[in-house]
Amino acid sequence: MPIHKRDNMYCKYIFSGADMRLAAFTDYGLRILMRLADKPEEALTTQRVAKELRIPYNHLAKVVQDLARAGYVRTQRGAGGGVRLARPPQAISLGEVVRCLEQRYAMVECFRPDGGACLLMPNCRFRLKLMVARDAFLAELDKTSIAECAHPGPCGGRGGAPAAQGAG
């Protein structure tokens, strides 16, 4: 399925005829990283990020914890603390983040580690097609870094212009 445009607000890929869905957890993780990529040297408080990205604070805190465990962000408590990127944004691909955050979710039941309870197995012809599609999707995301999708936040970030308004 060809990609027909890329939405700059969150660098989401929009596909002709069908949307590729990610778990909300993964969407939040990508948004957090894209926001931090605008000024990688700057620490932002989790409260600020939650408010700017309209992510419930409790959900954001869990996502940040997973991002920190995976080595994408560093967190620091106290004055001057917050969350910041642990690696240069150019060195983090969308694909690697999606793989990391989506690993707990099976696209379909038969992709679960235990094989699920699919009635079509072991003669299913659909599973291989989904694996190929998933791999192509992730390969496309591998071509784009978090830096390319940096989101400047409400004050415009780098360029000083107001942040773009649009669908996310």
Tab-separated table of C-alpha atoms in Angstrom:
chain	number	residue	atom	x	y	z
A	1	MET	CA	0.000	0.000	0.000
A	2	PRO	CA	1.670	3.269	-1.057
A	3	ILE	CA	2.211	6.124	1.326
A	4	HIS	CA	0.542	9.208	-0.018
A	5	LYS	CA	1.487	11.862	2.522
A	6	ARG	CA	3.198	12.482	5.810
A	7	ASP	CA	1.448	14.645	8.392
A	8	ASN	CA	4.074	17.020	9.827
A	9	MET	CA	2.310	17.541	13.174
A	10	TYR	CA	3.413	14.169	14.526
A	11	CYS	CA	5.036	12.697	11.416
A	12	LYS	CA	2.342	10.039	11.222
A	13	TYR	CA	2.231	8.011	8.076
A	14	ILE	CA	-1.137	8.124	6.347
A	15	PHE	CA	-1.798	5.287	3.936
A	16	SER	CA	-4.100	5.280	0.925
A	17	GLY	CA	-7.252	3.403	1.730
A	18	ALA	CA	-6.371	2.197	5.236
A	19	ASP	CA	-4.713	3.424	8.388
A	20	MET	CA	-1.964	1.519	10.149
A	21	ARG	CA	-2.777	1.512	13.870
A	22	LEU	CA	-0.342	1.627	16.740
A	23	ALA	CA	-1.172	1.177	20.404
A	24	ALA	CA	-1.851	4.446	22.257
A	25	PHE	CA	1.191	3.638	24.419
A	26	THR	CA	3.404	3.660	21.316
A	27	ASP	CA	1.755	6.809	19.965
A	28	TYR	CA	2.457	8.559	23.277
A	29	GLY	CA	6.063	7.355	23.244
A	30	LEU	CA	6.630	8.676	19.732
A	31	ARG	CA	5.030	12.024	20.589
A	32	ILE	CA	7.217	12.383	23.691
A	33	LEU	CA	10.387	11.653	21.728
A	34	MET	CA	9.385	14.009	18.914
A	35	ARG	CA	8.753	16.782	21.413
A	36	LEU	CA	12.098	16.213	23.142
A	37	ALA	CA	13.873	16.106	19.753
A	38	ASP	CA	13.153	19.783	19.145
A	39	LYS	CA	15.715	20.812	21.780
A	40	PRO	CA	17.578	17.639	22.734
A	41	GLU	CA	19.841	19.422	25.229
A	42	GLU	CA	16.883	20.768	27.206
A	43	ALA	CA	15.124	18.833	29.987
A	44	LEU	CA	11.354	19.206	30.097
A	45	THR	CA	9.250	18.330	33.105
A	46	THR	CA	6.879	15.429	32.650
A	47	GLN	CA	4.032	17.715	33.743
A	48	ARG	CA	4.861	20.140	30.931
A	49	VAL	CA	5.126	17.390	28.321
A	50	ALA	CA	1.839	15.849	29.477
A	51	LYS	CA	0.084	19.201	29.233
A	52	GLU	CA	1.572	20.176	25.856
A	53	LEU	CA	0.845	16.821	24.248
A	54	ARG	CA	-2.509	16.329	26.007
A	55	ILE	CA	-1.461	12.975	27.405
A	56	PRO	CA	-2.831	11.998	30.827
A	57	TYR	CA	0.040	12.418	33.289
A	58	ASN	CA	-0.184	8.894	34.708
A	59	HIS	CA	0.033	7.387	31.209
A	60	LEU	CA	2.905	9.673	30.271
A	61	ALA	CA	4.837	8.674	33.392
A	62	LYS	CA	4.557	4.970	32.456
A	63	VAL	CA	5.660	5.633	28.891
A	64	VAL	CA	8.623	7.740	30.039
A	65	GLN	CA	9.631	4.922	32.374
A	66	ASP	CA	9.683	2.453	29.462
A	67	LEU	CA	11.550	4.930	27.243
A	68	ALA	CA	14.160	5.370	29.989
A	69	ARG	CA	14.554	1.602	30.455
A	70	ALA	CA	15.087	1.254	26.697
A	71	GLY	CA	17.748	3.990	26.686
A	72	TYR	CA	15.849	6.601	24.667
A	73	VAL	CA	15.482	9.169	27.465
A	74	ARG	CA	17.183	10.116	30.709
A	75	THR	CA	15.250	11.359	33.684
A	76	GLN	CA	16.426	13.467	36.581
A	77	ARG	CA	14.502	14.402	39.699
A	78	GLY	CA	14.654	17.695	41.521
A	79	ALA	CA	15.504	21.250	40.521
A	80	GLY	CA	16.632	21.432	36.912
A	81	GLY	CA	15.404	17.886	36.398
A	82	GLY	CA	13.002	16.467	33.916
A	83	VAL	CA	13.199	14.226	30.907
A	84	ARG	CA	15.548	14.589	27.930
A	85	LEU	CA	16.798	12.455	25.091
A	86	ALA	CA	19.584	10.036	26.006
A	87	ARG	CA	20.786	9.783	22.392
A	88	PRO	CA	20.967	12.253	19.512
A	89	PRO	CA	17.559	12.420	17.796
A	90	GLN	CA	19.215	11.661	14.440
A	91	ALA	CA	20.301	8.295	15.875
A	92	ILE	CA	16.789	7.164	16.845
A	93	SER	CA	14.587	5.794	14.070
A	94	LEU	CA	10.816	5.663	14.263
A	95	GLY	CA	11.003	1.959	13.427
A	96	GLU	CA	13.219	1.027	16.367
A	97	VAL	CA	10.942	2.902	18.780
A	98	VAL	CA	7.825	1.253	17.368
A	99	ARG	CA	9.459	-2.196	17.641
A	100	CYS	CA	10.431	-1.488	21.241
A	101	LEU	CA	7.087	-0.138	22.417
A	102	GLU	CA	4.860	-2.480	20.391
A	103	GLN	CA	6.601	-5.686	21.485
A	104	ARG	CA	4.014	-6.229	24.230
A	105	TYR	CA	1.145	-6.110	21.724
A	106	ALA	CA	0.484	-8.807	19.139
A	107	MET	CA	-0.848	-7.517	15.819
A	108	VAL	CA	-3.078	-10.579	15.650
A	109	GLU	CA	-3.575	-13.477	18.012
A	110	CYS	CA	-1.283	-15.885	16.183
A	111	PHE	CA	1.632	-13.431	16.607
A	112	ARG	CA	1.506	-13.904	20.384
A	113	PRO	CA	4.476	-15.792	21.836
A	114	ASP	CA	2.160	-18.666	22.794
A	115	GLY	CA	0.522	-18.713	19.347
A	116	GLY	CA	-2.844	-17.668	20.706
A	117	ALA	CA	-5.949	-19.690	20.067
A	118	CYS	CA	-6.267	-19.128	16.332
A	119	LEU	CA	-8.525	-21.733	14.754
A	120	LEU	CA	-6.803	-21.317	11.383
A	121	MET	CA	-3.404	-22.515	12.575
A	122	PRO	CA	-1.344	-24.353	11.450
A	123	ASN	CA	-2.742	-23.983	7.910
A	124	CYS	CA	-3.259	-20.219	7.940
A	125	ARG	CA	-2.124	-18.439	4.779
A	126	PHE	CA	-2.843	-14.980	6.179
A	127	ARG	CA	-0.146	-14.970	8.896
A	128	LEU	CA	2.753	-14.825	6.436
A	129	LYS	CA	1.117	-11.959	4.520
A	130	LEU	CA	0.714	-9.983	7.759
A	131	MET	CA	4.336	-10.641	8.706
A	132	VAL	CA	5.514	-9.307	5.346
A	133	ALA	CA	3.271	-6.233	5.674
A	134	ARG	CA	4.464	-5.564	9.232
A	135	ASP	CA	8.090	-5.854	8.171
A	136	ALA	CA	7.531	-3.454	5.248
A	137	PHE	CA	5.805	-0.971	7.566
A	138	LEU	CA	8.688	-1.069	10.048
A	139	ALA	CA	11.283	-0.877	7.254
A	140	GLU	CA	9.631	2.331	6.060
A	141	LEU	CA	9.650	3.770	9.578
A	142	ASP	CA	13.340	2.846	9.872
A	143	LYS	CA	14.059	5.428	7.154
A	144	THR	CA	12.926	8.328	9.350
A	145	SER	CA	14.604	9.611	12.489
A	146	ILE	CA	12.972	11.269	15.449
A	147	ALA	CA	14.936	14.416	14.470
A	148	GLU	CA	13.048	14.598	11.167
A	149	CYS	CA	9.785	14.634	13.100
A	150	ALA	CA	10.796	17.046	15.877
A	151	HIS	CA	7.768	18.871	17.257
A	152	PRO	CA	8.408	22.406	18.510
A	153	GLY	CA	5.687	22.605	21.136
A	154	PRO	CA	3.282	25.481	21.715
A	155	CYS	CA	5.842	28.317	21.564
A	156	GLY	CA	7.302	27.326	18.231
A	157	GLY	CA	10.583	25.829	19.419
A	158	ARG	CA	13.529	26.312	17.087
A	159	GLY	CA	12.005	28.627	14.529
A	160	GLY	CA	10.066	30.800	16.956
A	161	ALA	CA	6.866	30.470	14.925
A	162	PRO	CA	3.736	29.156	16.605
A	163	ALA	CA	3.316	25.403	16.522
A	164	ALA	CA	1.232	24.083	13.666
A	165	GLN	CA	-2.349	23.282	14.491
A	166	GLY	CA	-3.808	20.171	12.980
A	167	ALA	CA	-4.934	16.638	13.415
A	168	GLY	CA	-2.710	14.306	15.377
